[in-house]
């Protein structure tokens, strides 16, 4: 696997993780009894 392909894959992977964290944050914010801080 060449470096450019690996970098692109890594970026997509990081974006996936970040979006999962953000959606988890939004979900936690809706549940006020189980609030998780995103910051």
PDB file of N, CA and C in Angstrom:
ATOM      1  N   UNK A   1       0.857  -1.199   0.000  1.00  0.00           N
ATOM      2  CA  UNK A   1       0.000   0.000   0.000  1.00  0.00           C
ATOM      3  C   UNK A   1       0.889   1.243   0.000  1.00  0.00           C
ATOM      4  N   UNK A   2       0.681   2.129  -0.973  1.00  0.00           N
ATOM      5  CA  UNK A   2       1.536   3.317  -1.017  1.00  0.00           C
ATOM      6  C   UNK A   2       1.089   4.366  -0.007  1.00  0.00           C
ATOM      7  N   UNK A   3       1.947   5.344   0.218  1.00  0.00           N
ATOM      8  CA  UNK A   3       1.720   6.307   1.317  1.00  0.00           C
ATOM      9  C   UNK A   3       0.489   7.179   1.087  1.00  0.00           C
ATOM     10  N   UNK A   4       0.270   7.571  -0.148  1.00  0.00           N
ATOM     11  CA  UNK A   4      -0.854   8.466  -0.428  1.00  0.00           C
ATOM     12  C   UNK A   4      -2.169   7.755  -0.137  1.00  0.00           C
ATOM     13  N   UNK A   5      -2.257   6.489  -0.527  1.00  0.00           N
ATOM     14  CA  UNK A   5      -3.467   5.706  -0.270  1.00  0.00           C
ATOM     15  C   UNK A   5      -3.675   5.532   1.227  1.00  0.00           C
ATOM     16  N   UNK A   6      -2.590   5.270   1.943  1.00  0.00           N
ATOM     17  CA  UNK A   6      -2.674   5.077   3.390  1.00  0.00           C
ATOM     18  C   UNK A   6      -3.131   6.364   4.083  1.00  0.00           C
ATOM     19  N   UNK A   7      -2.608   7.498   3.627  1.00  0.00           N
ATOM     20  CA  UNK A   7      -2.984   8.788   4.219  1.00  0.00           C
ATOM     21  C   UNK A   7      -4.472   9.066   4.001  1.00  0.00           C
ATOM     22  N   UNK A   8      -4.947   8.775   2.793  1.00  0.00           N
ATOM     23  CA  UNK A   8      -6.361   9.006   2.494  1.00  0.00           C
ATOM     24  C   UNK A   8      -7.232   8.124   3.379  1.00  0.00           C
ATOM     25  N   UNK A   9      -6.836   6.863   3.540  1.00  0.00           N
ATOM     26  CA  UNK A   9      -7.598   5.943   4.385  1.00  0.00           C
ATOM     27  C   UNK A   9      -7.619   6.422   5.829  1.00  0.00           C
ATOM     28  N   UNK A  10      -6.478   6.909   6.301  1.00  0.00           N
ATOM     29  CA  UNK A  10      -6.370   7.386   7.677  1.00  0.00           C
ATOM     30  C   UNK A  10      -7.261   8.603   7.905  1.00  0.00           C
ATOM     31  N   UNK A  11      -7.298   9.501   6.933  1.00  0.00           N
ATOM     32  CA  UNK A  11      -8.146  10.688   7.053  1.00  0.00           C
ATOM     33  C   UNK A  11      -9.611  10.292   7.119  1.00  0.00           C
ATOM     34  N   UNK A  12     -10.042   9.380   6.254  1.00  0.00           N
ATOM     35  CA  UNK A  12     -11.430   8.928   6.298  1.00  0.00           C
ATOM     36  C   UNK A  12     -11.751   8.274   7.632  1.00  0.00           C
ATOM     37  N   UNK A  13     -10.797   7.516   8.155  1.00  0.00           N
ATOM     38  CA  UNK A  13     -10.980   6.849   9.444  1.00  0.00           C
ATOM     39  C   UNK A  13     -11.150   7.869  10.563  1.00  0.00           C
ATOM     40  N   UNK A  14     -10.316   8.911  10.553  1.00  0.00           N
ATOM     41  CA  UNK A  14     -10.409   9.959  11.577  1.00  0.00           C
ATOM     42  C   UNK A  14     -11.731  10.716  11.475  1.00  0.00           C
ATOM     43  N   UNK A  15     -12.157  11.007  10.254  1.00  0.00           N
ATOM     44  CA  UNK A  15     -13.442  11.695  10.068  1.00  0.00           C
ATOM     45  C   UNK A  15     -14.578  10.844  10.619  1.00  0.00           C
ATOM     46  N   UNK A  16     -14.515   9.555  10.383  1.00  0.00           N
ATOM     47  CA  UNK A  16     -15.536   8.635  10.891  1.00  0.00           C
ATOM     48  C   UNK A  16     -15.589   8.669  12.416  1.00  0.00           C
ATOM     49  N   UNK A  17     -14.425   8.629  13.056  1.00  0.00           N
ATOM     50  CA  UNK A  17     -14.354   8.674  14.520  1.00  0.00           C
ATOM     51  C   UNK A  17     -14.909   9.984  15.055  1.00  0.00           C
ATOM     52  N   UNK A  18     -14.502  11.092  14.446  1.00  0.00           N
ATOM     53  CA  UNK A  18     -14.960  12.404  14.905  1.00  0.00           C
ATOM     54  C   UNK A  18     -16.470  12.541  14.772  1.00  0.00           C
ATOM     55  N   UNK A  19     -17.021  12.101  13.644  1.00  0.00           N
ATOM     56  CA  UNK A  19     -18.470  12.214  13.456  1.00  0.00           C
ATOM     57  C   UNK A  19     -19.216  11.326  14.444  1.00  0.00           C
ATOM     58  N   UNK A  20     -18.644  10.156  14.754  1.00  0.00           N
ATOM     59  CA  UNK A  20     -19.253   9.296  15.770  1.00  0.00           C
ATOM     60  C   UNK A  20     -19.240   9.968  17.130  1.00  0.00           C
ATOM     61  N   UNK A  21     -18.135  10.609  17.475  1.00  0.00           N
ATOM     62  CA  UNK A  21     -18.050  11.320  18.750  1.00  0.00           C
ATOM     63  C   UNK A  21     -19.050  12.467  18.808  1.00  0.00           C
ATOM     64  N   UNK A  22     -19.169  13.205  17.713  1.00  0.00           N
ATOM     65  CA  UNK A  22     -20.091  14.338  17.693  1.00  0.00           C
ATOM     66  C   UNK A  22     -21.538  13.879  17.821  1.00  0.00           C
ATOM     67  N   UNK A  23     -21.905  12.806  17.141  1.00  0.00           N
ATOM     68  CA  UNK A  23     -23.278  12.307  17.244  1.00  0.00           C
ATOM     69  C   UNK A  23     -23.530  11.757  18.646  1.00  0.00           C
ATOM     70  N   UNK A  24     -22.509  11.160  19.256  1.00  0.00           N
ATOM     71  CA  UNK A  24     -22.636  10.691  20.641  1.00  0.00           C
ATOM     72  C   UNK A  24     -22.829  11.864  21.590  1.00  0.00           C
ATOM     73  N   UNK A  25     -22.108  12.953  21.317  1.00  0.00           N
ATOM     74  CA  UNK A  25     -22.258  14.172  22.104  1.00  0.00           C
ATOM     75  C   UNK A  25     -23.677  14.705  22.021  1.00  0.00           C
ATOM     76  N   UNK A  26     -24.201  14.789  20.818  1.00  0.00           N
ATOM     77  CA  UNK A  26     -25.552  15.312  20.619  1.00  0.00           C
ATOM     78  C   UNK A  26     -26.564  14.412  21.333  1.00  0.00           C
ATOM     79  N   UNK A  27     -26.355  13.098  21.249  1.00  0.00           N
ATOM     80  CA  UNK A  27     -27.242  12.148  21.913  1.00  0.00           C
ATOM     81  C   UNK A  27     -27.198  12.337  23.427  1.00  0.00           C
ATOM     82  N   UNK A  28     -25.995  12.507  23.966  1.00  0.00           N
ATOM     83  CA  UNK A  28     -25.837  12.678  25.406  1.00  0.00           C
ATOM     84  C   UNK A  28     -26.441  13.995  25.876  1.00  0.00           C
ATOM     85  N   UNK A  29     -26.368  15.005  25.032  1.00  0.00           N
ATOM     86  CA  UNK A  29     -26.898  16.307  25.406  1.00  0.00           C
ATOM     87  C   UNK A  29     -28.425  16.246  25.492  1.00  0.00           C
ATOM     88  N   UNK A  30     -29.037  15.404  24.664  1.00  0.00           N
ATOM     89  CA  UNK A  30     -30.496  15.242  24.724  1.00  0.00           C
ATOM     90  C   UNK A  30     -30.907  14.548  26.021  1.00  0.00           C
ATOM     91  N   UNK A  31     -30.114  13.597  26.454  1.00  0.00           N
ATOM     92  CA  UNK A  31     -30.397  12.911  27.709  1.00  0.00           C
ATOM     93  C   UNK A  31     -29.766  13.697  28.853  1.00  0.00           C
ATOM     94  N   UNK A  32     -30.530  14.598  29.448  1.00  0.00           N
ATOM     95  CA  UNK A  32     -29.963  15.482  30.465  1.00  0.00           C
ATOM     96  C   UNK A  32     -29.559  14.724  31.729  1.00  0.00           C
ATOM     97  N   UNK A  33     -30.189  13.569  31.965  1.00  0.00           N
ATOM     98  CA  UNK A  33     -29.836  12.800  33.160  1.00  0.00           C
ATOM     99  C   UNK A  33     -28.496  12.089  32.999  1.00  0.00           C
ATOM    100  N   UNK A  34     -28.052  11.908  31.733  1.00  0.00           N
ATOM    101  CA  UNK A  34     -26.765  11.242  31.491  1.00  0.00           C
ATOM    102  C   UNK A  34     -25.934  12.153  30.593  1.00  0.00           C
ATOM    103  N   UNK A  35     -25.586  13.308  31.116  1.00  0.00           N
ATOM    104  CA  UNK A  35     -24.880  14.310  30.317  1.00  0.00           C
ATOM    105  C   UNK A  35     -23.396  13.990  30.231  1.00  0.00           C
ATOM    106  N   UNK A  36     -22.888  13.985  29.010  1.00  0.00           N
ATOM    107  CA  UNK A  36     -21.456  13.779  28.801  1.00  0.00           C
ATOM    108  C   UNK A  36     -20.902  15.016  28.109  1.00  0.00           C
ATOM    109  N   UNK A  37     -19.916  15.612  28.687  1.00  0.00           N
ATOM    110  CA  UNK A  37     -19.327  16.809  28.096  1.00  0.00           C
ATOM    111  C   UNK A  37     -18.490  16.451  26.878  1.00  0.00           C
ATOM    112  N   UNK A  38     -18.628  17.236  25.813  1.00  0.00           N
ATOM    113  CA  UNK A  38     -17.869  16.966  24.592  1.00  0.00           C
ATOM    114  C   UNK A  38     -16.543  17.682  24.577  1.00  0.00           C
ATOM    115  N   UNK A  39     -16.360  18.661  25.445  1.00  0.00           N
ATOM    116  CA  UNK A  39     -15.207  19.539  25.282  1.00  0.00           C
ATOM    117  C   UNK A  39     -14.153  19.315  26.349  1.00  0.00           C
TER     118      UNK A  39
END
